[in-house]
Coordinates of C-alpha atoms and ligand atoms in Angstrom, one line a residue:
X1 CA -20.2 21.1 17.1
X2 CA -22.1 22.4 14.3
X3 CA -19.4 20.7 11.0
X4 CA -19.4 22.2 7.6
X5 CA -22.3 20.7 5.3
X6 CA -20.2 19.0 2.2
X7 CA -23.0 17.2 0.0
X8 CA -26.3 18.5 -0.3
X9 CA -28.9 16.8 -2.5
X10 CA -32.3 19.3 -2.7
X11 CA -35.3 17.7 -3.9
X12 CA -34.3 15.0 -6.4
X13 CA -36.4 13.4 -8.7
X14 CA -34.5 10.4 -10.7
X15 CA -36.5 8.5 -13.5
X16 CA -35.1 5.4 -14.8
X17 CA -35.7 5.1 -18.9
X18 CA -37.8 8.2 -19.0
X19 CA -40.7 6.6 -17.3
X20 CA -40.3 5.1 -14.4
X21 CA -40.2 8.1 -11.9
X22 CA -38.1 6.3 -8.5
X23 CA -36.9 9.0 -6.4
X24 CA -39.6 11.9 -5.6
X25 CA -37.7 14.2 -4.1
X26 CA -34.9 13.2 -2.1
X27 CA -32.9 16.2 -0.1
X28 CA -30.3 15.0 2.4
X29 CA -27.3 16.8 3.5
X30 CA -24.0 15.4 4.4
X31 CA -21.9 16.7 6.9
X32 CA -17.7 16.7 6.1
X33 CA -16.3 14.4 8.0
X34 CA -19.0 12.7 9.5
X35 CA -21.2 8.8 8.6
X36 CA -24.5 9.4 7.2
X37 CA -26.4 6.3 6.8
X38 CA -29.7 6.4 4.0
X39 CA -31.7 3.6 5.5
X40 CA -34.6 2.0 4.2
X41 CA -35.7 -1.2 2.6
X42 CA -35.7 -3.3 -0.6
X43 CA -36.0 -1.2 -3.6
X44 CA -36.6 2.6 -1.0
X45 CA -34.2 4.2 -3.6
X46 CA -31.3 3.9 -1.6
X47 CA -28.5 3.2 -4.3
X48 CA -30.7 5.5 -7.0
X49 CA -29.5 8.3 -4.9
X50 CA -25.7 7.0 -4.3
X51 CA -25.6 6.7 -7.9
X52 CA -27.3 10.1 -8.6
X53 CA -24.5 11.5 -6.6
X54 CA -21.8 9.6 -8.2
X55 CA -22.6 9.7 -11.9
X56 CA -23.1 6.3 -11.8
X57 CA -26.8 6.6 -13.0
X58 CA -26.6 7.3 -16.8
X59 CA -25.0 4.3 -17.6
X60 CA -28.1 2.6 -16.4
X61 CA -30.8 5.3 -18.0
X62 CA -31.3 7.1 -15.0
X63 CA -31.5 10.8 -14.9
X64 CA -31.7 13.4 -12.7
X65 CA -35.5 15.5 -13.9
X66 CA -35.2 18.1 -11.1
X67 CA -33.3 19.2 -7.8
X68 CA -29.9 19.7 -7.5
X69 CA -26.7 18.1 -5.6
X70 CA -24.5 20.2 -4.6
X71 CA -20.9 19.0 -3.5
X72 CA -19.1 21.9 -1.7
X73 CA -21.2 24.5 -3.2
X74 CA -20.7 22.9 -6.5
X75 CA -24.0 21.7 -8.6
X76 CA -22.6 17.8 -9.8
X77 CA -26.1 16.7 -10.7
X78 CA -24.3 16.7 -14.2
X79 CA -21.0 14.6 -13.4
X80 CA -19.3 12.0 -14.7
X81 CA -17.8 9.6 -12.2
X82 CA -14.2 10.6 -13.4
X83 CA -14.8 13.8 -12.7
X84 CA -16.3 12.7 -9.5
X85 CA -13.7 11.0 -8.6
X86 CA -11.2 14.0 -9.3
X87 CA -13.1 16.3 -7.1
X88 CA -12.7 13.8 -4.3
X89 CA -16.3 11.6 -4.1
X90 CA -16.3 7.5 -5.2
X91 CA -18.8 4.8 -4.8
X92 CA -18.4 1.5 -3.6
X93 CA -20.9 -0.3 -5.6
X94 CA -23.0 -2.8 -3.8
X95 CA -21.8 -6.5 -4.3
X96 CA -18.5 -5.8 -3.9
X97 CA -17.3 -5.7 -7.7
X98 CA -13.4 -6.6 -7.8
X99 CA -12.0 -7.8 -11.3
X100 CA -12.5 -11.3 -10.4
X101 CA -8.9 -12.1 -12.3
X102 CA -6.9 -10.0 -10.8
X103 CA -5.1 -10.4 -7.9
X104 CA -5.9 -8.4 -4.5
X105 CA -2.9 -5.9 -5.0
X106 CA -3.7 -5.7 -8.7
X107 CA -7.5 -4.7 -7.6
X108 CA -6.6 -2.1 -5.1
X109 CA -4.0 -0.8 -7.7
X110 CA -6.6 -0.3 -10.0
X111 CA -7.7 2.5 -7.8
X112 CA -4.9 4.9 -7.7
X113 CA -5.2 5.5 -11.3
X114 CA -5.5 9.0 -11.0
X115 CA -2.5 9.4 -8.6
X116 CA 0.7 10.7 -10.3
X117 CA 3.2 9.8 -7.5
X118 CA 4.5 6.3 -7.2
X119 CA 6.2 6.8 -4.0
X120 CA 2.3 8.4 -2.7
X121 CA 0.9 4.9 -4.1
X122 CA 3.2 2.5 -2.0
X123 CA 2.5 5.0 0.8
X124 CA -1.4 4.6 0.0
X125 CA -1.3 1.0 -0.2
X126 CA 0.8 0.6 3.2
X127 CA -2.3 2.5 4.3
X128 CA -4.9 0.4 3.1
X129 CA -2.9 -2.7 4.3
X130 CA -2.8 -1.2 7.8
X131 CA -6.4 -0.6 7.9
X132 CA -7.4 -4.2 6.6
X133 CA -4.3 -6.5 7.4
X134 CA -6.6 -9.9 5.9
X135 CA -5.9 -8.0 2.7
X136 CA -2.2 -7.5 2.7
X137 CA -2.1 -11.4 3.5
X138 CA -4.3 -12.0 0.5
X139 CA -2.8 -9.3 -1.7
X140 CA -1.4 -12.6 -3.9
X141 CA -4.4 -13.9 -4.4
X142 CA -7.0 -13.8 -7.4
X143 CA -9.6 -11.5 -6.5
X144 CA -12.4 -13.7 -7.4
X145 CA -11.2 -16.6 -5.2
X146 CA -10.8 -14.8 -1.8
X147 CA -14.0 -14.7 0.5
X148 CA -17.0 -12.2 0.0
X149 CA -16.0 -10.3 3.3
X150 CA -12.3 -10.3 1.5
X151 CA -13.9 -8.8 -1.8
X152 CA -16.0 -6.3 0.2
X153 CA -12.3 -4.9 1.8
X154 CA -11.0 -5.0 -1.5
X155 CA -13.6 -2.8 -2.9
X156 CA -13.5 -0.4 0.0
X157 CA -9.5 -0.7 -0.4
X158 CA -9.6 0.1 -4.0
X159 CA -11.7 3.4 -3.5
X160 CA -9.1 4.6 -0.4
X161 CA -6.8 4.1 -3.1
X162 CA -8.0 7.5 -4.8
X163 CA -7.7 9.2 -1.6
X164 CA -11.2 10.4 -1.7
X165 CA -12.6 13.1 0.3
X166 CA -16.0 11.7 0.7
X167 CA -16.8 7.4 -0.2
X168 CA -20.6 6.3 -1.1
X169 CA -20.6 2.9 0.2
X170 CA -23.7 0.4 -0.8
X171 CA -24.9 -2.0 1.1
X172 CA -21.5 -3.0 2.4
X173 CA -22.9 -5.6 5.0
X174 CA -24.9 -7.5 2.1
X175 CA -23.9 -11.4 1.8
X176 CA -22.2 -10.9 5.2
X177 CA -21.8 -12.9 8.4
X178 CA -22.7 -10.9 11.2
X179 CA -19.1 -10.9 12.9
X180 CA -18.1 -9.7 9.2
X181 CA -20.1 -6.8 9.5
X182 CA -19.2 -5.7 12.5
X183 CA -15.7 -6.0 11.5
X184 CA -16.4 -3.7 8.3
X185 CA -18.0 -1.4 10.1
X186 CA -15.3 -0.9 12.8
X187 CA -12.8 -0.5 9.7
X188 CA -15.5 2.3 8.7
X189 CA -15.4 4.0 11.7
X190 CA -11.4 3.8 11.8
X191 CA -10.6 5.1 8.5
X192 CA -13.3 8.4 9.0
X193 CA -11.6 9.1 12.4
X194 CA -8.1 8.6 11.2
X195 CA -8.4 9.4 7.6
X196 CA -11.0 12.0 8.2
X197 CA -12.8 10.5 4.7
X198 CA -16.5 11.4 5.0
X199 CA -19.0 8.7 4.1
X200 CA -22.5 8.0 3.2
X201 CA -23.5 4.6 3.2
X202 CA -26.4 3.0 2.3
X203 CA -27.9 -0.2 4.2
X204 CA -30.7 -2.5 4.8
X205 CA -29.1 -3.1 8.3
X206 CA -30.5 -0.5 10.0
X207 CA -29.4 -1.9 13.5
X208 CA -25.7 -2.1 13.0
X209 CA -25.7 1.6 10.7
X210 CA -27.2 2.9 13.5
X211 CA -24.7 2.2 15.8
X212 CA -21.9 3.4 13.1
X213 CA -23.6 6.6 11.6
X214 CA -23.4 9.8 13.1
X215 CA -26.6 10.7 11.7
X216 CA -29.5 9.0 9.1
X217 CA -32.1 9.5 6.9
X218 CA -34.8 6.7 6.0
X219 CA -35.8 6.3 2.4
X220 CA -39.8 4.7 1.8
X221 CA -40.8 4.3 -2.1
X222 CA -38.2 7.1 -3.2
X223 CA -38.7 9.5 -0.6
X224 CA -37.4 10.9 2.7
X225 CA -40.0 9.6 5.5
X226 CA -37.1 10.9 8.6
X227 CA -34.6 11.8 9.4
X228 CA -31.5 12.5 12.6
X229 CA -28.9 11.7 14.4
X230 CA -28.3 8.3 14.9
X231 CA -29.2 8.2 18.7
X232 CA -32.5 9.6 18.2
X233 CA -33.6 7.5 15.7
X234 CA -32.5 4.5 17.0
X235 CA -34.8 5.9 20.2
X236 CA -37.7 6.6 18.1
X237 CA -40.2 4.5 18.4
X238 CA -41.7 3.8 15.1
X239 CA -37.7 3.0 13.6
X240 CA -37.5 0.8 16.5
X241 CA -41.4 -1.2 15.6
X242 CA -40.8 -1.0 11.8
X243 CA -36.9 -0.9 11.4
X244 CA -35.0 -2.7 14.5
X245 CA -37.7 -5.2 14.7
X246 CA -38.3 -4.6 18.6
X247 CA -41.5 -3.3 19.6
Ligands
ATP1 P1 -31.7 -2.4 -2.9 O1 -31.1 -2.5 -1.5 O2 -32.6 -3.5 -3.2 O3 -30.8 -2.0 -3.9 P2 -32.5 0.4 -2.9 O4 -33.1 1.1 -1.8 O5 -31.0 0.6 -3.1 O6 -32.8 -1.2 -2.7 P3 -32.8 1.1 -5.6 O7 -31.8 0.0 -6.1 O8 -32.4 2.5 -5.7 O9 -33.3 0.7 -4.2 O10 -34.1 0.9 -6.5 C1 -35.2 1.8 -6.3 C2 -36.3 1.4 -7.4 O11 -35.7 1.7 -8.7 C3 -36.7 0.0 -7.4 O12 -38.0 -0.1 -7.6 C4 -35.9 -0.6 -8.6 O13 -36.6 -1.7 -9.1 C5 -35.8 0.6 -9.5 N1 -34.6 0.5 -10.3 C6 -33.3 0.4 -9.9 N2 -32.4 0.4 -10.9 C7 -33.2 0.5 -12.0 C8 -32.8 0.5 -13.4 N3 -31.6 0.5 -13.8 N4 -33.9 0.6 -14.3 C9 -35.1 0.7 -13.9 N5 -35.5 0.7 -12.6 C10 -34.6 0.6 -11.7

């Protein structure tokens, strides 16, 4: 079934302190309710163009010089992250980011700030608790002394906690133990069937996105070098040589 396009980014170009030109011209489209992955390597561009989409990029001198991103029709190549957030999209920034000092429940708290109903919050957080049960036995804990696959729920807790429409996820296997992945990955899949929440992730781990992602698109030195659904590319034969490492 053909599903209603949500995100569209047209031919970006993102330079980071007015020089150094790192995306050149990026277009992807996102379908609602559906897993894109952006694959590619070290340094490809991948979280450039999260953090184009998010707003996340001025506050590291990155700007948008041409294209446009378009979230339901809207051009956001201009948002904040709050507003972002308000019309529904949130990143997950890669290595994990939880306020070290506070506690689990405290860090996924944090993400409901823009929720005006108490009773919706406890609701939310029964929610998040369901999908990652290692967190609700943690929720005591100090952020900063739970386990990297611990923090990596939080974070994704944290942003479910805004009841987004659509979550940017970086690199969410990074620092990971293979079982771990695997295990976020399944939560992934969980919360887009059950929640409906539309996500684009971005990962290194092209083997286990591929088998998560409904579609993909690989990023080489800031551009788009292919893209399709997941099944195909994981048959093509140059992603499996270069990118699944079997040849
Ligand atoms: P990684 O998985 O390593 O994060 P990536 O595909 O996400 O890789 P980006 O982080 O988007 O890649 O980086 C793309 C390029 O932009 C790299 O060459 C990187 O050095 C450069 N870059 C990233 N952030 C900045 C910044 N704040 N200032 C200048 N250059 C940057």
């Amino acid at each position: 079934p053909t599903r209603e396009t949500l995100l569209e980014v047209n031919n970006i170009e993102v330079i980071y302190n007015h020089v150094i030109l790192v995306l050149k011209g990026v277009s992807l489209s996102v379908p609602k309710g559906a897993i894109t992955a952006l694959l590619g390597g070290n340094g490809a561009g991948k979280s450039t163009t999260l953090k184009a989409i998010s707003g996340l990029l001025k506050s590291e001198r990155g700007d948008v010089t041409k294209g446009s991103i378009l979230y339901r029709g809207q051009n956001i190549a201009e948002g904040n992250p709050a507003d972002l957030v308000r019309m529904g999209v949130i990143q997950v920034m890669e290595g994990r980011h939880c306020f070290e000092h506070l506690t689990v429940e405290e860090n996924l708290l944090t993400g409901a700030y823009t929720r005006a109903s108490r009773a919706d919050v406890a609701r939310d957080l029964e929610m998040v608790y369901t999908y990652f049960p290692r967190l609700r036995e943690r929720r005591k804990s100090q952020a900063g002394y739970t386990s990297g696959g611990e923090q990596q729920m939080t974070a994704i807790g944290r942003a479910l906690m805004s009841r987004p429409e659509t979550i940017l996820l970086d690199e969410p296997s990074m620092g990971l133990a293979p079982q771990l992945v695997e295990q976020i990955f399944e939560i992934v899949r969980e919360v887009n069937d059950k929640e409906g929440v539309t996500f684009l992730l971005a990962e290194q781990n092209t083997n286990v996105a591929l088998r998560y992602a409904h579609t993909g698109y690989i990023l080489e030195s800031g551009r788009v070098v292919m893209e399709g659904t997941a099944q195909d590319l994981r048959e093509n034969p140059d992603v499996k040589e270069f990118y699944l490492g079997m040849s």
